[in-house]
PDB file of C-alpha atoms in Angstrom:
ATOM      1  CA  UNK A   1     107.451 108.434 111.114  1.00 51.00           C
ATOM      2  CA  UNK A   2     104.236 107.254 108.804  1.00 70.00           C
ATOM      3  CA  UNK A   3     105.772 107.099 104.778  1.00 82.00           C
ATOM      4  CA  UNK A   4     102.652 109.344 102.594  1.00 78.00           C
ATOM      5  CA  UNK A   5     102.284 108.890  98.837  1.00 81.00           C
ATOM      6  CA  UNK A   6     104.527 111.179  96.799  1.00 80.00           C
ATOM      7  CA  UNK A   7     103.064 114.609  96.350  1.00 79.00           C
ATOM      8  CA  UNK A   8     101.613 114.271  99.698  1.00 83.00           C
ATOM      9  CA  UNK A   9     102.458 116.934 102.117  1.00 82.00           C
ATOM     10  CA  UNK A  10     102.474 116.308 105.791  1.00 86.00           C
ATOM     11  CA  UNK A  11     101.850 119.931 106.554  1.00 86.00           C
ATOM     12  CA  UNK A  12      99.054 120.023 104.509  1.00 89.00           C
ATOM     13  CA  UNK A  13      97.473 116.645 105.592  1.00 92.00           C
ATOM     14  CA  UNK A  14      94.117 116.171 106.823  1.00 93.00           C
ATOM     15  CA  UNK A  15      92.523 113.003 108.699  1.00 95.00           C
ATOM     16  CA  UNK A  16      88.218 112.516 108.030  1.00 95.00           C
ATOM     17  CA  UNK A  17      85.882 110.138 109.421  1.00 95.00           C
ATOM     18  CA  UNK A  18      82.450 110.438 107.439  1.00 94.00           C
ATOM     19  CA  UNK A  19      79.092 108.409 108.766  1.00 95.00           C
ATOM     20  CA  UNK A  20      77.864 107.241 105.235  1.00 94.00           C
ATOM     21  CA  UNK A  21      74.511 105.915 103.941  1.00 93.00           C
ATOM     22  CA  UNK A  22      73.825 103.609 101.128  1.00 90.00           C
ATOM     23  CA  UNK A  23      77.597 101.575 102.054  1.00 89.00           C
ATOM     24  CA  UNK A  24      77.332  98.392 100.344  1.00 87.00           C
ATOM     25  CA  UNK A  25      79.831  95.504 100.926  1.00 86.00           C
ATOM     26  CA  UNK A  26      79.675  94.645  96.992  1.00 86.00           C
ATOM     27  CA  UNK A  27      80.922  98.226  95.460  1.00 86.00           C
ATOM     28  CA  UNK A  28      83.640  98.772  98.137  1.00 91.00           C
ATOM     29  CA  UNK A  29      86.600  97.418  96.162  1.00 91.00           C
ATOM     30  CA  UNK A  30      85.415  99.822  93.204  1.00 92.00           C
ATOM     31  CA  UNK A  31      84.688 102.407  95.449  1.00 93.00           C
ATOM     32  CA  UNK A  32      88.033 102.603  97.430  1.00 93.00           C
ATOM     33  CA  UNK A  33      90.439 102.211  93.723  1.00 94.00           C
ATOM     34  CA  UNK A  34      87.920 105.148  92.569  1.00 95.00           C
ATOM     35  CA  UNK A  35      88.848 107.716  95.384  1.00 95.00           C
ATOM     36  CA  UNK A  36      92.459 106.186  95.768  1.00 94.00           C
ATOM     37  CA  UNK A  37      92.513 107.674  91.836  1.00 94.00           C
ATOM     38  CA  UNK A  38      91.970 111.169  92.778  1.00 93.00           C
ATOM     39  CA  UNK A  39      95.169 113.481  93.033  1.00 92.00           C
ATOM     40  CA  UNK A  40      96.224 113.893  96.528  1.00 91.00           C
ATOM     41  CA  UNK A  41      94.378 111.038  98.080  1.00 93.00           C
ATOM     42  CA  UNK A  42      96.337 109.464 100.735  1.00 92.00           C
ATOM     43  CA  UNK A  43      94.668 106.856 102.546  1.00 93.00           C
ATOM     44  CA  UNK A  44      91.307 105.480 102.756  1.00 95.00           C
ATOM     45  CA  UNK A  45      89.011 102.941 104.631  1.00 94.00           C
ATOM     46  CA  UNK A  46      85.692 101.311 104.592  1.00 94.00           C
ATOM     47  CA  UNK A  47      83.731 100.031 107.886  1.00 92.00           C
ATOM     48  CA  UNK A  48      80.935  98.220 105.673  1.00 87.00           C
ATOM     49  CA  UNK A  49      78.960  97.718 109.293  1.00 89.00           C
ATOM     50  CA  UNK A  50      78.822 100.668 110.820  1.00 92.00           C
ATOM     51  CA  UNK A  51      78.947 102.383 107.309  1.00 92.00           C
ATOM     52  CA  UNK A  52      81.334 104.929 108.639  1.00 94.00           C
ATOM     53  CA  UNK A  53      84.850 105.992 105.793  1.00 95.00           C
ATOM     54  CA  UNK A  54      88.085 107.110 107.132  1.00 96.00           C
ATOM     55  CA  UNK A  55      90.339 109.155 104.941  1.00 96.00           C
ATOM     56  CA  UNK A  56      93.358 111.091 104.569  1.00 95.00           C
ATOM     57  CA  UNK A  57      94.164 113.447 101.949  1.00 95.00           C
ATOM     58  CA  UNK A  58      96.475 116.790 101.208  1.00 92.00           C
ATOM     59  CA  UNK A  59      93.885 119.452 101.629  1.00 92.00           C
ATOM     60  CA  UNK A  60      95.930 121.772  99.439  1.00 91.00           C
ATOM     61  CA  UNK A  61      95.441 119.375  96.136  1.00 93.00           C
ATOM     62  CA  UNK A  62      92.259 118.031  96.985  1.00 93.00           C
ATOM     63  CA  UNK A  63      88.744 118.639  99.271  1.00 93.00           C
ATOM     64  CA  UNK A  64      86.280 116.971 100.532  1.00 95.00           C
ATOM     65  CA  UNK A  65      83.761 117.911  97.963  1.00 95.00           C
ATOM     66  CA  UNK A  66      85.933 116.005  95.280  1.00 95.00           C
ATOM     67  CA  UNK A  67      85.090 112.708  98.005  1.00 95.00           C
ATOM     68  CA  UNK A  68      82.001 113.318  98.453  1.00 95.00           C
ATOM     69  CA  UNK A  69      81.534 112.975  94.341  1.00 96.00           C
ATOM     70  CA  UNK A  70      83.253 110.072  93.950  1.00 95.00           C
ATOM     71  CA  UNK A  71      80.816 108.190  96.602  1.00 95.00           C
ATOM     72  CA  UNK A  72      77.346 110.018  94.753  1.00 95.00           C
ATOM     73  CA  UNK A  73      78.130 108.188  91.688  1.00 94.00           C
ATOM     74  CA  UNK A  74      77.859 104.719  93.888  1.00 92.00           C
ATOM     75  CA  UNK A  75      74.774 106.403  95.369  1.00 92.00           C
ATOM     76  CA  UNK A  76      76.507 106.965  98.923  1.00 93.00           C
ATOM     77  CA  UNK A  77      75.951 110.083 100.762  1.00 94.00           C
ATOM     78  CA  UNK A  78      76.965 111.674 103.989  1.00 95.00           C
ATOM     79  CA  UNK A  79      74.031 110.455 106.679  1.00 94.00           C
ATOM     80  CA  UNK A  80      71.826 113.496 106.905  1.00 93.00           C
ATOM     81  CA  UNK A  81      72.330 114.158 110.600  1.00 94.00           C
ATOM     82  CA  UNK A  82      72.684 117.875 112.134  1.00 96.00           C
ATOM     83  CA  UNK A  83      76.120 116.843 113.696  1.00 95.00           C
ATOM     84  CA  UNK A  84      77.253 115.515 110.773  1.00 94.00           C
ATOM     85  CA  UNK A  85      76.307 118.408 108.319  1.00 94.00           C
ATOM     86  CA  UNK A  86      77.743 120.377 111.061  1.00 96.00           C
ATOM     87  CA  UNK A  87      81.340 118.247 110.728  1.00 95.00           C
ATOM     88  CA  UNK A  88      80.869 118.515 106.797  1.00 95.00           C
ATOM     89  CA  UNK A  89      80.858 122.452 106.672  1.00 95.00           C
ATOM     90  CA  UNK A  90      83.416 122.778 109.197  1.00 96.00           C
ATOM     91  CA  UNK A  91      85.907 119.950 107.040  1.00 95.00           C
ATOM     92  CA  UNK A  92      85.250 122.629 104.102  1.00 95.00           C
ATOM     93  CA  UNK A  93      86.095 125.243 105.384  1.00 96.00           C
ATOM     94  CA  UNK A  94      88.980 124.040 107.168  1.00 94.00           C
ATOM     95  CA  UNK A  95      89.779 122.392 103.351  1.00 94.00           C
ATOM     96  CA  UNK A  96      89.308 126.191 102.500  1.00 94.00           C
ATOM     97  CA  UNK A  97      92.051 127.657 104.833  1.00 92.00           C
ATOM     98  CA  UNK A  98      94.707 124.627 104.341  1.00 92.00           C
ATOM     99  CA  UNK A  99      94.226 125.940 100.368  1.00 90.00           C
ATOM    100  CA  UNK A 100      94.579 129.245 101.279  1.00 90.00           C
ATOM    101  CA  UNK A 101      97.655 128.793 103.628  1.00 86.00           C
ATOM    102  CA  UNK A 102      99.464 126.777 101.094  1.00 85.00           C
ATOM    103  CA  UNK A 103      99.083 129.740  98.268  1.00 85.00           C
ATOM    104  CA  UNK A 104     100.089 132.167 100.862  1.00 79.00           C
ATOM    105  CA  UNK A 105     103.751 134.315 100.203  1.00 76.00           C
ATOM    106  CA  UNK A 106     105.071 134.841 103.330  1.00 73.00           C
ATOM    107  CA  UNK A 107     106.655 138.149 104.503  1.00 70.00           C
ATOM    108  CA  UNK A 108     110.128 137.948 104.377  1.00 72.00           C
ATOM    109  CA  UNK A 109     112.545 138.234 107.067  1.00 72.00           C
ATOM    110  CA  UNK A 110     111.974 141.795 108.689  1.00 69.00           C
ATOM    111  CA  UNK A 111     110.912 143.634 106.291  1.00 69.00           C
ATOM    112  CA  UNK A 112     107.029 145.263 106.031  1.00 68.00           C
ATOM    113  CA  UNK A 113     104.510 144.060 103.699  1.00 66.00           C
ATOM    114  CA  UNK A 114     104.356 147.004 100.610  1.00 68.00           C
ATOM    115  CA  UNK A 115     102.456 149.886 101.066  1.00 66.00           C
ATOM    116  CA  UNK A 116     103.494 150.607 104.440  1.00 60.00           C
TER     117      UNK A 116
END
């Protein structure tokens, strides 16, 4: 069983690889405390060669947008790639459902929803 940060929830985790350009092996340190700062941030990683950033993080506290504008103030961006915008939208709106699922108030036991 893998031990998460407190306030972390398993259900609710998510696992990203980003291809990143602009990676430099001098601001990684400061880069990696910076988005280890942000609430709900569970693990992340720098490959400085092939400028690629894996991370883990509770999609119902946090997104990948908040990521994404940590690493614009070091002047890193997502490579500009069609699959990779493609992976982008589809982590957001995955992001988007996790946030939604985690609000949701389920129906309880068997009784119908009101109104019907």
């Amino acid at each position: 069983m893998d031990t998460h940060k407190i306030g972390i929830n398993e259900a609710f985790l998510v696992k990203r690889k980003l291809k990143l350009s602009g990676l430099k092996e001098q601001n990684l340190e400061e880069l990696t405390a910076e988005i280890q700062l942000i609430r709900g941030i569970d693990t992340v990683g720098f490959d400085s060669t092939r400028e690629r950033m894996q991370v883990s993080y509770d999609a119902s506290i946090t997104s990948i947008d908040s990521i994404l504008q940590v690493l614009k103030q070091h002047s890193v961006e997502p490579k500009k790639g069609w699959w990779n915008q493609y992976k982008l939208g589809w982590d957001r709106q995955i992001d988007q459902n996790v946030r939604d699922n985690a609000k949701h108030v389920p129906h309880c036991c068997s009784k119908p929803p009101p109104g019907h």
